[in-house]
Coordinates of N, CA, C and O in Angstrom, one line a residue:
M1 N 180.2 67.0 76.9 CA 179.1 67.8 76.4 C 177.5 68.4 75.4 O 178.4 69.0 75.1
S2 N 177.1 68.3 74.4 CA 176.7 68.4 72.8 C 175.4 69.5 73.5 O 174.7 69.8 74.3
D3 N 176.0 70.4 72.4 CA 175.0 71.1 72.7 C 173.3 70.9 71.8 O 173.8 70.0 70.9
V4 N 172.3 71.3 72.2 CA 170.9 71.4 72.3 C 170.3 73.0 72.0 O 169.9 73.2 73.5
F5 N 170.4 72.9 71.1 CA 168.9 74.1 71.1 C 167.5 73.5 71.5 O 167.1 72.6 69.9
T6 N 166.5 74.2 71.1 CA 165.2 74.0 71.4 C 164.5 75.8 71.9 O 165.0 76.7 72.0
W7 N 163.1 75.8 71.8 CA 162.5 76.8 72.2 C 161.6 76.4 72.6 O 161.2 76.0 73.0
R8 N 161.3 78.6 73.6 CA 160.4 77.7 74.7 C 159.2 78.8 74.3 O 159.7 79.7 73.9
Y9 N 158.3 78.9 74.2 CA 156.9 79.4 73.3 C 156.6 80.8 74.3 O 155.5 79.7 76.1
G10 N 156.0 81.7 74.4 CA 155.1 82.0 75.2 C 154.1 82.5 75.4 O 153.5 82.7 74.0
D11 N 152.6 82.8 75.6 CA 151.7 83.6 75.4 C 151.2 84.8 75.3 O 152.7 85.6 75.9
E12 N 150.6 85.4 75.2 CA 150.7 87.2 75.4 C 151.1 87.4 76.8 O 150.8 88.4 77.2
T13 N 151.1 86.8 77.7 CA 151.2 87.4 79.1 C 152.8 86.8 79.6 O 153.4 87.3 80.4
G14 N 153.0 86.3 79.0 CA 154.5 86.5 78.5 C 154.9 85.0 79.5 O 155.3 84.4 79.0
A15 N 153.7 84.4 79.3 CA 153.6 83.2 80.3 C 154.1 81.7 79.5 O 154.2 82.1 78.3
T16 N 154.4 80.5 79.6 CA 155.4 79.2 79.9 C 153.7 79.1 78.8 O 152.5 78.3 79.7
I17 N 153.4 78.2 77.4 CA 153.3 77.3 76.8 C 153.6 76.3 77.0 O 155.2 75.9 76.7
P18 N 152.8 75.5 77.3 CA 153.8 74.3 78.3 C 154.0 73.2 76.8 O 154.9 72.1 76.6
D19 N 153.7 72.5 76.0 CA 153.3 71.6 75.0 C 152.5 71.3 73.3 O 151.4 72.5 74.1
L20 N 153.4 71.9 72.7 CA 152.2 72.3 71.9 C 152.1 71.0 70.8 O 152.8 71.0 69.5
G21 N 152.9 70.2 71.4 CA 153.2 69.0 70.3 C 154.4 69.1 70.0 O 154.4 68.0 68.5
L22 N 155.2 69.8 70.5 CA 157.0 70.1 70.4 C 157.6 69.7 70.2 O 159.3 69.7 70.5
T23 N 157.4 69.1 72.0 CA 158.7 69.2 73.2 C 159.5 67.9 72.5 O 160.8 68.3 73.2
G24 N 159.2 67.7 70.8 CA 160.8 66.7 70.9 C 161.2 67.6 70.0 O 162.6 67.1 69.8
V25 N 160.7 68.4 69.4 CA 161.9 69.3 68.8 C 163.2 70.0 69.4 O 162.8 71.1 69.5
A26 N 163.8 69.7 68.7 CA 165.7 69.3 69.5 C 166.8 70.0 68.5 O 166.2 69.3 67.3
F27 N 167.6 70.8 67.9 CA 168.5 71.3 67.2 C 170.3 71.3 67.3 O 169.9 71.5 68.8
P28 N 171.0 70.6 67.2 CA 172.4 69.7 66.7 C 172.7 72.5 66.6 O 173.3 71.6 67.9
T29 N 172.5 72.6 66.3 CA 173.7 74.2 66.3 C 171.9 75.2 66.2 O 171.1 74.6 66.0
Q30 N 172.7 76.5 66.6 CA 172.1 77.7 67.4 C 170.9 77.7 66.0 O 170.4 78.4 65.9
A31 N 171.9 77.6 64.1 CA 171.5 77.8 63.1 C 170.8 77.9 62.6 O 169.2 77.8 62.1
D32 N 170.2 76.0 63.0 CA 169.4 75.1 62.9 C 167.7 75.4 63.2 O 167.3 75.2 63.2
A33 N 168.3 75.9 64.4 CA 166.8 76.4 65.0 C 166.1 77.2 65.5 O 165.3 77.3 64.5
E34 N 167.5 78.6 64.8 CA 167.0 80.3 63.8 C 166.0 79.8 62.0 O 165.5 80.0 62.1
A35 N 167.0 78.6 61.8 CA 166.3 78.7 60.6 C 164.9 77.6 60.4 O 164.0 78.3 60.2
W36 N 164.8 76.8 60.8 CA 163.5 76.1 61.4 C 162.2 77.4 62.8 O 161.2 77.0 61.3
L37 N 162.8 77.8 62.9 CA 161.9 79.6 63.0 C 161.4 80.3 62.4 O 159.9 80.5 62.2
S38 N 161.7 80.4 61.4 CA 162.0 81.4 60.0 C 161.6 80.1 59.5 O 160.5 82.0 58.9
D39 N 161.3 79.4 59.4 CA 160.0 78.5 58.4 C 158.5 78.5 59.4 O 157.8 78.2 58.2
E40 N 158.7 78.3 60.2 CA 157.1 77.5 60.9 C 157.0 78.5 61.4 O 156.0 78.7 63.0
W41 N 157.5 80.2 62.3 CA 156.7 81.0 63.1 C 155.7 81.1 62.5 O 154.5 81.7 63.4
H42 N 155.2 81.3 61.0 CA 153.7 81.8 61.2 C 152.6 80.5 61.9 O 151.8 80.9 61.5
T43 N 153.2 79.1 61.2 CA 152.4 78.4 62.4 C 152.4 78.8 64.7 O 151.5 78.4 64.2
L44 N 153.5 79.2 63.8 CA 153.3 79.1 65.6 C 152.3 80.7 66.1 O 151.8 79.9 67.2
A45 N 153.1 81.2 65.3 CA 151.9 82.8 65.5 C 150.9 81.9 65.7 O 149.0 82.8 66.0
D46 N 149.9 81.4 64.5 CA 148.4 80.5 64.7 C 148.0 80.2 66.3 O 147.1 79.8 65.4
A47 N 149.1 78.9 65.9 CA 148.7 77.9 67.7 C 148.5 79.0 69.1 O 148.3 78.7 69.8
G48 N 149.0 80.7 68.5 CA 149.1 81.4 69.7 C 150.0 81.7 70.3 O 150.2 82.0 71.5
V49 N 150.9 81.6 69.4 CA 152.5 81.8 70.7 C 152.4 83.4 70.1 O 152.4 84.2 69.0
K50 N 152.8 84.4 71.3 CA 152.7 85.4 70.9 C 154.6 85.8 70.7 O 155.0 86.8 70.6
S51 N 155.5 84.9 71.2 CA 156.8 84.9 71.9 C 157.3 83.9 72.1 O 157.2 82.6 72.3
V52 N 158.9 84.0 71.5 CA 159.5 83.0 71.2 C 161.3 83.1 72.1 O 161.6 83.8 72.3
T53 N 161.8 82.1 72.9 CA 163.3 82.1 73.2 C 163.4 80.5 73.4 O 163.4 80.1 73.7
L54 N 165.4 80.7 72.7 CA 165.3 80.0 71.9 C 167.0 79.9 73.4 O 167.3 80.4 74.4
L55 N 166.6 78.0 73.7 CA 167.4 78.0 74.9 C 168.7 77.4 74.6 O 168.3 75.7 73.6
N56 N 170.0 77.1 75.5 CA 170.7 75.9 74.1 C 170.9 75.3 75.7 O 171.2 75.7 77.6
G57 N 169.8 74.1 76.2 CA 170.1 73.4 77.3 C 168.9 74.3 78.4 O 167.8 74.1 77.4
D58 N 169.3 74.4 79.8 CA 168.5 75.5 81.0 C 169.1 76.9 80.2 O 168.4 77.5 80.9
H59 N 169.9 77.1 79.5 CA 170.8 78.5 79.7 C 169.6 79.1 78.4 O 169.3 78.9 77.6
E60 N 168.9 80.7 78.9 CA 168.6 81.2 78.1 C 170.1 82.1 76.7 O 169.9 82.6 77.1
V61 N 169.7 81.9 76.1 CA 170.2 82.4 74.6 C 170.3 84.1 74.1 O 170.8 84.6 74.3
Y62 N 168.6 84.1 74.7 CA 168.4 85.3 74.3 C 166.3 84.8 74.0 O 166.3 83.8 73.8
G63 N 165.7 86.1 74.0 CA 164.3 86.3 74.0 C 163.8 86.9 75.1 O 164.7 87.6 76.9
P64 N 162.2 86.5 76.3 CA 161.9 86.8 75.0 C 161.5 87.2 73.6 O 161.3 88.6 73.3
M65 N 161.9 87.2 72.5 CA 160.8 87.6 71.2 C 160.3 88.1 70.3 O 159.2 86.5 70.4
S66 N 158.9 88.3 70.0 CA 157.9 88.8 69.4 C 157.4 88.0 68.3 O 159.0 88.0 67.3
L67 N 156.7 87.7 68.6 CA 156.5 86.9 66.9 C 155.2 87.6 65.6 O 154.3 87.4 64.7
S68 N 155.2 88.2 66.4 CA 153.6 89.7 66.1 C 154.7 90.5 64.8 O 155.9 91.2 65.2
P69 N 154.0 91.1 64.3 CA 154.6 91.8 62.9 C 154.7 92.4 63.6 O 154.1 93.4 64.7
A70 N 156.0 93.7 63.3 CA 156.0 95.2 63.9 C 154.9 96.2 63.4 O 154.7 95.6 61.9
D71 N 154.7 96.9 63.9 CA 153.7 98.1 63.2 C 154.6 98.5 62.3 O 155.3 99.8 62.8
I72 N 153.9 99.1 61.3 CA 154.7 99.8 60.5 C 153.9 101.8 60.1 O 152.5 101.2 59.8
E73 N 155.0 102.5 60.5 CA 154.0 103.3 59.7 C 154.7 104.2 58.9 O 155.5 104.5 57.8

């Protein structure tokens, strides 16, 4: 069985956002998934995604991770 990495998207309450038209976006490695997120997080945030969780199949690798910029004082 090969690894398949995907992102799960969450709203402001932490509930899963079921479909952003990205359900077919899967990556062969964790590094590929993270590189994609690095490029696309602004687009996801603009679409209302507040957090993401990285999945390897059905297993949570990490998350939820906020897409909001950190408060800088």
